[in-house]
Amino acid sequence: MPEDEELIEPHPDLVRLCEALNLPKPGPWTKAEMDEFWEEENRADADLAARIARRNPRAA
């Protein structure tokens, strides 16, 4: 990672939630890491929607 690349800090509410659940503090992330995360999320959403549509065609 280049040193001049800006890091994205987690939202304060996310940090507080992680602290409340005794989880490690998330982030910070690079833009590339965030883009990869959202690509995975979108693929998972599409996969779930396809599964729901196959099980119940009226739900699609």
PDB file of N, CA, C and O in Angstrom:
ATOM      1  N   MET A   1       0.845  -1.175   0.000  1.00  0.00           N
ATOM      2  CA  MET A   1       0.000   0.000   0.000  1.00  0.00           C
ATOM      3  C   MET A   1       0.887   1.234   0.000  1.00  0.00           C
ATOM      4  O   MET A   1       1.741   1.374   0.864  1.00  0.00           O
ATOM      5  N   PRO A   2       0.667   2.149  -0.938  1.00  0.00           N
ATOM      6  CA  PRO A   2       1.446   3.389  -0.942  1.00  0.00           C
ATOM      7  C   PRO A   2       1.151   4.209   0.307  1.00  0.00           C
ATOM      8  O   PRO A   2       0.042   4.228   0.816  1.00  0.00           O
ATOM      9  N   GLU A   3       2.177   4.912   0.783  1.00  0.00           N
ATOM     10  CA  GLU A   3       2.004   5.675   2.009  1.00  0.00           C
ATOM     11  C   GLU A   3       1.042   6.845   1.845  1.00  0.00           C
ATOM     12  O   GLU A   3       0.423   7.274   2.812  1.00  0.00           O
ATOM     13  N   ASP A   4       0.907   7.368   0.619  1.00  0.00           N
ATOM     14  CA  ASP A   4       0.039   8.522   0.418  1.00  0.00           C
ATOM     15  C   ASP A   4      -1.429   8.134   0.202  1.00  0.00           C
ATOM     16  O   ASP A   4      -2.279   9.001   0.052  1.00  0.00           O
ATOM     17  N   GLU A   5      -1.731   6.828   0.192  1.00  0.00           N
ATOM     18  CA  GLU A   5      -3.105   6.387  -0.004  1.00  0.00           C
ATOM     19  C   GLU A   5      -3.926   6.677   1.257  1.00  0.00           C
ATOM     20  O   GLU A   5      -3.524   6.347   2.363  1.00  0.00           O
ATOM     21  N   GLU A   6      -5.066   7.315   1.059  1.00  0.00           N
ATOM     22  CA  GLU A   6      -5.925   7.692   2.181  1.00  0.00           C
ATOM     23  C   GLU A   6      -6.634   6.465   2.747  1.00  0.00           C
ATOM     24  O   GLU A   6      -7.124   5.615   2.000  1.00  0.00           O
ATOM     25  N   LEU A   7      -6.674   6.385   4.070  1.00  0.00           N
ATOM     26  CA  LEU A   7      -7.367   5.287   4.735  1.00  0.00           C
ATOM     27  C   LEU A   7      -8.767   5.738   5.134  1.00  0.00           C
ATOM     28  O   LEU A   7      -8.986   6.888   5.498  1.00  0.00           O
ATOM     29  N   ILE A   8      -9.701   4.813   5.058  1.00  0.00           N
ATOM     30  CA  ILE A   8     -11.086   5.083   5.422  1.00  0.00           C
ATOM     31  C   ILE A   8     -11.296   4.540   6.831  1.00  0.00           C
ATOM     32  O   ILE A   8     -11.137   3.343   7.076  1.00  0.00           O
ATOM     33  N   GLU A   9     -11.648   5.438   7.747  1.00  0.00           N
ATOM     34  CA  GLU A   9     -11.871   5.052   9.139  1.00  0.00           C
ATOM     35  C   GLU A   9     -13.281   4.491   9.302  1.00  0.00           C
ATOM     36  O   GLU A   9     -14.217   4.917   8.627  1.00  0.00           O
ATOM     37  N   PRO A  10     -13.468   3.540  10.224  1.00  0.00           N
ATOM     38  CA  PRO A  10     -14.811   3.008  10.461  1.00  0.00           C
ATOM     39  C   PRO A  10     -15.707   4.043  11.141  1.00  0.00           C
ATOM     40  O   PRO A  10     -15.228   4.949  11.823  1.00  0.00           O
ATOM     41  N   HIS A  11     -16.990   3.899  10.957  1.00  0.00           N
ATOM     42  CA  HIS A  11     -17.966   4.786  11.588  1.00  0.00           C
ATOM     43  C   HIS A  11     -17.877   4.607  13.108  1.00  0.00           C
ATOM     44  O   HIS A  11     -17.718   3.479  13.598  1.00  0.00           O
ATOM     45  N   PRO A  12     -17.978   5.682  13.873  1.00  0.00           N
ATOM     46  CA  PRO A  12     -17.886   5.575  15.336  1.00  0.00           C
ATOM     47  C   PRO A  12     -18.891   4.598  15.951  1.00  0.00           C
ATOM     48  O   PRO A  12     -18.580   3.917  16.937  1.00  0.00           O
ATOM     49  N   ASP A  13     -20.086   4.494  15.375  1.00  0.00           N
ATOM     50  CA  ASP A  13     -21.069   3.536  15.898  1.00  0.00           C
ATOM     51  C   ASP A  13     -20.594   2.101  15.712  1.00  0.00           C
ATOM     52  O   ASP A  13     -20.836   1.242  16.564  1.00  0.00           O
ATOM     53  N   LEU A  14     -19.915   1.825  14.605  1.00  0.00           N
ATOM     54  CA  LEU A  14     -19.379   0.490  14.371  1.00  0.00           C
ATOM     55  C   LEU A  14     -18.291   0.171  15.393  1.00  0.00           C
ATOM     56  O   LEU A  14     -18.235  -0.937  15.919  1.00  0.00           O
ATOM     57  N   VAL A  15     -17.457   1.149  15.675  1.00  0.00           N
ATOM     58  CA  VAL A  15     -16.401   0.955  16.672  1.00  0.00           C
ATOM     59  C   VAL A  15     -17.026   0.661  18.034  1.00  0.00           C
ATOM     60  O   VAL A  15     -16.611  -0.273  18.734  1.00  0.00           O
ATOM     61  N   ARG A  16     -18.044   1.419  18.420  1.00  0.00           N
ATOM     62  CA  ARG A  16     -18.709   1.199  19.716  1.00  0.00           C
ATOM     63  C   ARG A  16     -19.375  -0.167  19.766  1.00  0.00           C
ATOM     64  O   ARG A  16     -19.331  -0.859  20.794  1.00  0.00           O
ATOM     65  N   LEU A  17     -19.998  -0.587  18.671  1.00  0.00           N
ATOM     66  CA  LEU A  17     -20.625  -1.903  18.624  1.00  0.00           C
ATOM     67  C   LEU A  17     -19.588  -3.002  18.817  1.00  0.00           C
ATOM     68  O   LEU A  17     -19.802  -3.946  19.585  1.00  0.00           O
ATOM     69  N   CYS A  18     -18.461  -2.889  18.125  1.00  0.00           N
ATOM     70  CA  CYS A  18     -17.402  -3.885  18.263  1.00  0.00           C
ATOM     71  C   CYS A  18     -16.867  -3.931  19.694  1.00  0.00           C
ATOM     72  O   CYS A  18     -16.623  -5.000  20.240  1.00  0.00           O
ATOM     73  N   GLU A  19     -16.713  -2.758  20.307  1.00  0.00           N
ATOM     74  CA  GLU A  19     -16.259  -2.714  21.692  1.00  0.00           C
ATOM     75  C   GLU A  19     -17.277  -3.385  22.613  1.00  0.00           C
ATOM     76  O   GLU A  19     -16.906  -4.134  23.518  1.00  0.00           O
ATOM     77  N   ALA A  20     -18.561  -3.136  22.390  1.00  0.00           N
ATOM     78  CA  ALA A  20     -19.614  -3.727  23.224  1.00  0.00           C
ATOM     79  C   ALA A  20     -19.644  -5.245  23.092  1.00  0.00           C
ATOM     80  O   ALA A  20     -19.979  -5.953  24.044  1.00  0.00           O
ATOM     81  N   LEU A  21     -19.290  -5.744  21.914  1.00  0.00           N
ATOM     82  CA  LEU A  21     -19.287  -7.197  21.662  1.00  0.00           C
ATOM     83  C   LEU A  21     -17.925  -7.834  21.906  1.00  0.00           C
ATOM     84  O   LEU A  21     -17.729  -9.012  21.608  1.00  0.00           O
ATOM     85  N   ASN A  22     -16.998  -7.040  22.442  1.00  0.00           N
ATOM     86  CA  ASN A  22     -15.626  -7.510  22.707  1.00  0.00           C
ATOM     87  C   ASN A  22     -14.942  -8.032  21.455  1.00  0.00           C
ATOM     88  O   ASN A  22     -14.232  -9.040  21.478  1.00  0.00           O
ATOM     89  N   LEU A  23     -15.179  -7.331  20.337  1.00  0.00           N
ATOM     90  CA  LEU A  23     -14.534  -7.663  19.071  1.00  0.00           C
ATOM     91  C   LEU A  23     -13.407  -6.670  18.826  1.00  0.00           C
ATOM     92  O   LEU A  23     -13.442  -5.558  19.343  1.00  0.00           O
ATOM     93  N   PRO A  24     -12.419  -7.046  18.019  1.00  0.00           N
ATOM     94  CA  PRO A  24     -11.350  -6.082  17.715  1.00  0.00           C
ATOM     95  C   PRO A  24     -11.885  -4.894  16.925  1.00  0.00           C
ATOM     96  O   PRO A  24     -12.875  -5.005  16.201  1.00  0.00           O
ATOM     97  N   LYS A  25     -11.232  -3.757  17.080  1.00  0.00           N
ATOM     98  CA  LYS A  25     -11.632  -2.552  16.357  1.00  0.00           C
ATOM     99  C   LYS A  25     -11.459  -2.780  14.857  1.00  0.00           C
ATOM    100  O   LYS A  25     -10.417  -3.237  14.404  1.00  0.00           O
ATOM    101  N   PRO A  26     -12.484  -2.476  14.076  1.00  0.00           N
ATOM    102  CA  PRO A  26     -12.388  -2.660  12.622  1.00  0.00           C
ATOM    103  C   PRO A  26     -11.594  -1.544  11.949  1.00  0.00           C
ATOM    104  O   PRO A  26     -11.462  -0.454  12.487  1.00  0.00           O
ATOM    105  N   GLY A  27     -11.086  -1.847  10.757  1.00  0.00           N
ATOM    106  CA  GLY A  27     -10.441  -0.838   9.921  1.00  0.00           C
ATOM    107  C   GLY A  27      -9.120  -0.371  10.468  1.00  0.00           C
ATOM    108  O   GLY A  27      -8.590  -0.987  11.366  1.00  0.00           O
ATOM    109  N   PRO A  28      -8.580   0.672   9.944  1.00  0.00           N
ATOM    110  CA  PRO A  28      -9.039   1.413   8.770  1.00  0.00           C
ATOM    111  C   PRO A  28      -8.797   0.621   7.479  1.00  0.00           C
ATOM    112  O   PRO A  28      -8.007  -0.314   7.454  1.00  0.00           O
ATOM    113  N   TRP A  29      -9.502   1.033   6.432  1.00  0.00           N
ATOM    114  CA  TRP A  29      -9.438   0.330   5.165  1.00  0.00           C
ATOM    115  C   TRP A  29      -8.957   1.255   4.057  1.00  0.00           C
ATOM    116  O   TRP A  29      -9.136   2.457   4.117  1.00  0.00           O
ATOM    117  N   THR A  30      -8.407   0.635   3.019  1.00  0.00           N
ATOM    118  CA  THR A  30      -8.063   1.390   1.822  1.00  0.00           C
ATOM    119  C   THR A  30      -9.281   1.404   0.896  1.00  0.00           C
ATOM    120  O   THR A  30     -10.224   0.618   1.073  1.00  0.00           O
ATOM    121  N   LYS A  31      -9.277   2.275  -0.089  1.00  0.00           N
ATOM    122  CA  LYS A  31     -10.380   2.330  -1.056  1.00  0.00           C
ATOM    123  C   LYS A  31     -10.508   1.001  -1.784  1.00  0.00           C
ATOM    124  O   LYS A  31     -11.620   0.521  -2.007  1.00  0.00           O
ATOM    125  N   ALA A  32      -9.382   0.382  -2.134  1.00  0.00           N
ATOM    126  CA  ALA A  32      -9.418  -0.908  -2.835  1.00  0.00           C
ATOM    127  C   ALA A  32     -10.075  -1.983  -1.966  1.00  0.00           C
ATOM    128  O   ALA A  32     -10.851  -2.807  -2.464  1.00  0.00           O
ATOM    129  N   GLU A  33      -9.763  -1.981  -0.671  1.00  0.00           N
ATOM    130  CA  GLU A  33     -10.379  -2.956   0.234  1.00  0.00           C
ATOM    131  C   GLU A  33     -11.887  -2.727   0.338  1.00  0.00           C
ATOM    132  O   GLU A  33     -12.666  -3.687   0.363  1.00  0.00           O
ATOM    133  N   MET A  34     -12.298  -1.464   0.393  1.00  0.00           N
ATOM    134  CA  MET A  34     -13.729  -1.161   0.458  1.00  0.00           C
ATOM    135  C   MET A  34     -14.430  -1.574  -0.835  1.00  0.00           C
ATOM    136  O   MET A  34     -15.526  -2.135  -0.798  1.00  0.00           O
ATOM    137  N   ASP A  35     -13.801  -1.319  -1.984  1.00  0.00           N
ATOM    138  CA  ASP A  35     -14.385  -1.723  -3.268  1.00  0.00           C
ATOM    139  C   ASP A  35     -14.552  -3.236  -3.327  1.00  0.00           C
ATOM    140  O   ASP A  35     -15.592  -3.735  -3.768  1.00  0.00           O
ATOM    141  N   GLU A  36     -13.536  -3.967  -2.876  1.00  0.00           N
ATOM    142  CA  GLU A  36     -13.607  -5.428  -2.869  1.00  0.00           C
ATOM    143  C   GLU A  36     -14.726  -5.902  -1.944  1.00  0.00           C
ATOM    144  O   GLU A  36     -15.492  -6.812  -2.289  1.00  0.00           O
ATOM    145  N   PHE A  37     -14.850  -5.281  -0.777  1.00  0.00           N
ATOM    146  CA  PHE A  37     -15.913  -5.639   0.165  1.00  0.00           C
ATOM    147  C   PHE A  37     -17.286  -5.470  -0.480  1.00  0.00           C
ATOM    148  O   PHE A  37     -18.138  -6.355  -0.409  1.00  0.00           O
ATOM    149  N   TRP A  38     -17.514  -4.309  -1.136  1.00  0.00           N
ATOM    150  CA  TRP A  38     -18.827  -4.051  -1.727  1.00  0.00           C
ATOM    151  C   TRP A  38     -19.108  -4.962  -2.917  1.00  0.00           C
ATOM    152  O   TRP A  38     -20.259  -5.335  -3.152  1.00  0.00           O
ATOM    153  N   GLU A  39     -18.074  -5.346  -3.658  1.00  0.00           N
ATOM    154  CA  GLU A  39     -18.278  -6.319  -4.743  1.00  0.00           C
ATOM    155  C   GLU A  39     -18.757  -7.647  -4.180  1.00  0.00           C
ATOM    156  O   GLU A  39     -19.689  -8.264  -4.709  1.00  0.00           O
ATOM    157  N   GLU A  40     -18.121  -8.097  -3.096  1.00  0.00           N
ATOM    158  CA  GLU A  40     -18.531  -9.351  -2.453  1.00  0.00           C
ATOM    159  C   GLU A  40     -19.947  -9.251  -1.908  1.00  0.00           C
ATOM    160  O   GLU A  40     -20.739 -10.193  -2.030  1.00  0.00           O
ATOM    161  N   GLU A  41     -20.281  -8.114  -1.283  1.00  0.00           N
ATOM    162  CA  GLU A  41     -21.633  -7.908  -0.758  1.00  0.00           C
ATOM    163  C   GLU A  41     -22.666  -7.959  -1.873  1.00  0.00           C
ATOM    164  O   GLU A  41     -23.715  -8.592  -1.724  1.00  0.00           O
ATOM    165  N   ASN A  42     -22.380  -7.298  -2.989  1.00  0.00           N
ATOM    166  CA  ASN A  42     -23.324  -7.288  -4.109  1.00  0.00           C
ATOM    167  C   ASN A  42     -23.503  -8.679  -4.705  1.00  0.00           C
ATOM    168  O   ASN A  42     -24.622  -9.057  -5.070  1.00  0.00           O
ATOM    169  N   ARG A  43     -22.404  -9.455  -4.799  1.00  0.00           N
ATOM    170  CA  ARG A  43     -22.519 -10.833  -5.294  1.00  0.00           C
ATOM    171  C   ARG A  43     -23.365 -11.671  -4.345  1.00  0.00           C
ATOM    172  O   ARG A  43     -24.202 -12.468  -4.777  1.00  0.00           O
ATOM    173  N   ALA A  44     -23.150 -11.505  -3.035  1.00  0.00           N
ATOM    174  CA  ALA A  44     -23.923 -12.263  -2.051  1.00  0.00           C
ATOM    175  C   ALA A  44     -25.402 -11.883  -2.115  1.00  0.00           C
ATOM    176  O   ALA A  44     -26.279 -12.755  -2.026  1.00  0.00           O
ATOM    177  N   ASP A  45     -25.694 -10.596  -2.276  1.00  0.00           N
ATOM    178  CA  ASP A  45     -27.086 -10.152  -2.398  1.00  0.00           C
ATOM    179  C   ASP A  45     -27.751 -10.759  -3.623  1.00  0.00           C
ATOM    180  O   ASP A  45     -28.893 -11.216  -3.557  1.00  0.00           O
ATOM    181  N   ALA A  46     -27.044 -10.760  -4.744  1.00  0.00           N
ATOM    182  CA  ALA A  46     -27.595 -11.323  -5.978  1.00  0.00           C
ATOM    183  C   ALA A  46     -27.819 -12.829  -5.835  1.00  0.00           C
ATOM    184  O   ALA A  46     -28.838 -13.361  -6.292  1.00  0.00           O
ATOM    185  N   ASP A  47     -26.887 -13.513  -5.184  1.00  0.00           N
ATOM    186  CA  ASP A  47     -27.013 -14.951  -4.969  1.00  0.00           C
ATOM    187  C   ASP A  47     -28.222 -15.254  -4.086  1.00  0.00           C
ATOM    188  O   ASP A  47     -29.006 -16.159  -4.380  1.00  0.00           O
ATOM    189  N   LEU A  48     -28.389 -14.494  -3.020  1.00  0.00           N
ATOM    190  CA  LEU A  48     -29.531 -14.697  -2.132  1.00  0.00           C
ATOM    191  C   LEU A  48     -30.845 -14.434  -2.867  1.00  0.00           C
ATOM    192  O   LEU A  48     -31.807 -15.193  -2.728  1.00  0.00           O
ATOM    193  N   ALA A  49     -30.896 -13.375  -3.644  1.00  0.00           N
ATOM    194  CA  ALA A  49     -32.109 -13.062  -4.401  1.00  0.00           C
ATOM    195  C   ALA A  49     -32.439 -14.192  -5.379  1.00  0.00           C
ATOM    196  O   ALA A  49     -33.610 -14.561  -5.540  1.00  0.00           O
ATOM    197  N   ALA A  50     -31.412 -14.760  -6.014  1.00  0.00           N
ATOM    198  CA  ALA A  50     -31.647 -15.863  -6.954  1.00  0.00           C
ATOM    199  C   ALA A  50     -32.171 -17.097  -6.214  1.00  0.00           C
ATOM    200  O   ALA A  50     -33.072 -17.784  -6.710  1.00  0.00           O
ATOM    201  N   ARG A  51     -31.623 -17.370  -5.045  1.00  0.00           N
ATOM    202  CA  ARG A  51     -32.107 -18.521  -4.262  1.00  0.00           C
ATOM    203  C   ARG A  51     -33.562 -18.325  -3.841  1.00  0.00           C
ATOM    204  O   ARG A  51     -34.367 -19.254  -3.910  1.00  0.00           O
ATOM    205  N   ILE A  52     -33.897 -17.130  -3.402  1.00  0.00           N
ATOM    206  CA  ILE A  52     -35.277 -16.849  -3.000  1.00  0.00           C
ATOM    207  C   ILE A  52     -36.208 -16.996  -4.196  1.00  0.00           C
ATOM    208  O   ILE A  52     -37.289 -17.587  -4.089  1.00  0.00           O
ATOM    209  N   ALA A  53     -35.782 -16.487  -5.338  1.00  0.00           N
ATOM    210  CA  ALA A  53     -36.623 -16.580  -6.539  1.00  0.00           C
ATOM    211  C   ALA A  53     -36.834 -18.024  -6.968  1.00  0.00           C
ATOM    212  O   ALA A  53     -37.920 -18.380  -7.427  1.00  0.00           O
ATOM    213  N   ARG A  54     -35.826 -18.860  -6.822  1.00  0.00           N
ATOM    214  CA  ARG A  54     -35.985 -20.273  -7.191  1.00  0.00           C
ATOM    215  C   ARG A  54     -36.949 -20.993  -6.248  1.00  0.00           C
ATOM    216  O   ARG A  54     -37.700 -21.855  -6.665  1.00  0.00           O
ATOM    217  N   ARG A  55     -36.909 -20.640  -4.959  1.00  0.00           N
ATOM    218  CA  ARG A  55     -37.774 -21.306  -3.995  1.00  0.00           C
ATOM    219  C   ARG A  55     -39.218 -20.810  -4.072  1.00  0.00           C
ATOM    220  O   ARG A  55     -40.145 -21.564  -3.829  1.00  0.00           O
ATOM    221  N   ASN A  56     -39.381 -19.512  -4.349  1.00  0.00           N
ATOM    222  CA  ASN A  56     -40.712 -18.935  -4.373  1.00  0.00           C
ATOM    223  C   ASN A  56     -40.775 -17.942  -5.536  1.00  0.00           C
ATOM    224  O   ASN A  56     -40.452 -16.769  -5.354  1.00  0.00           O
ATOM    225  N   PRO A  57     -41.212 -18.370  -6.691  1.00  0.00           N
ATOM    226  CA  PRO A  57     -41.228 -17.484  -7.863  1.00  0.00           C
ATOM    227  C   PRO A  57     -42.042 -16.199  -7.647  1.00  0.00           C
ATOM    228  O   PRO A  57     -41.755 -15.182  -8.234  1.00  0.00           O
ATOM    229  N   ARG A  58     -43.047 -16.229  -6.783  1.00  0.00           N
ATOM    230  CA  ARG A  58     -43.844 -15.019  -6.529  1.00  0.00           C
ATOM    231  C   ARG A  58     -43.069 -13.984  -5.725  1.00  0.00           C
ATOM    232  O   ARG A  58     -43.386 -12.813  -5.742  1.00  0.00           O
ATOM    233  N   ALA A  59     -41.997 -14.401  -5.001  1.00  0.00           N
ATOM    234  CA  ALA A  59     -41.205 -13.469  -4.188  1.00  0.00           C
ATOM    235  C   ALA A  59     -40.297 -12.608  -5.053  1.00  0.00           C
ATOM    236  O   ALA A  59     -39.850 -11.555  -4.614  1.00  0.00           O
ATOM    237  N   ALA A  60     -40.007 -13.059  -6.265  1.00  0.00           N
ATOM    238  CA  ALA A  60     -39.113 -12.299  -7.142  1.00  0.00           C
ATOM    239  C   ALA A  60     -39.856 -11.178  -7.729  1.00  0.00           C
ATOM    240  O   ALA A  60     -39.861 -10.122  -7.789  1.00  0.00           O
TER     241      ALA A  60
END
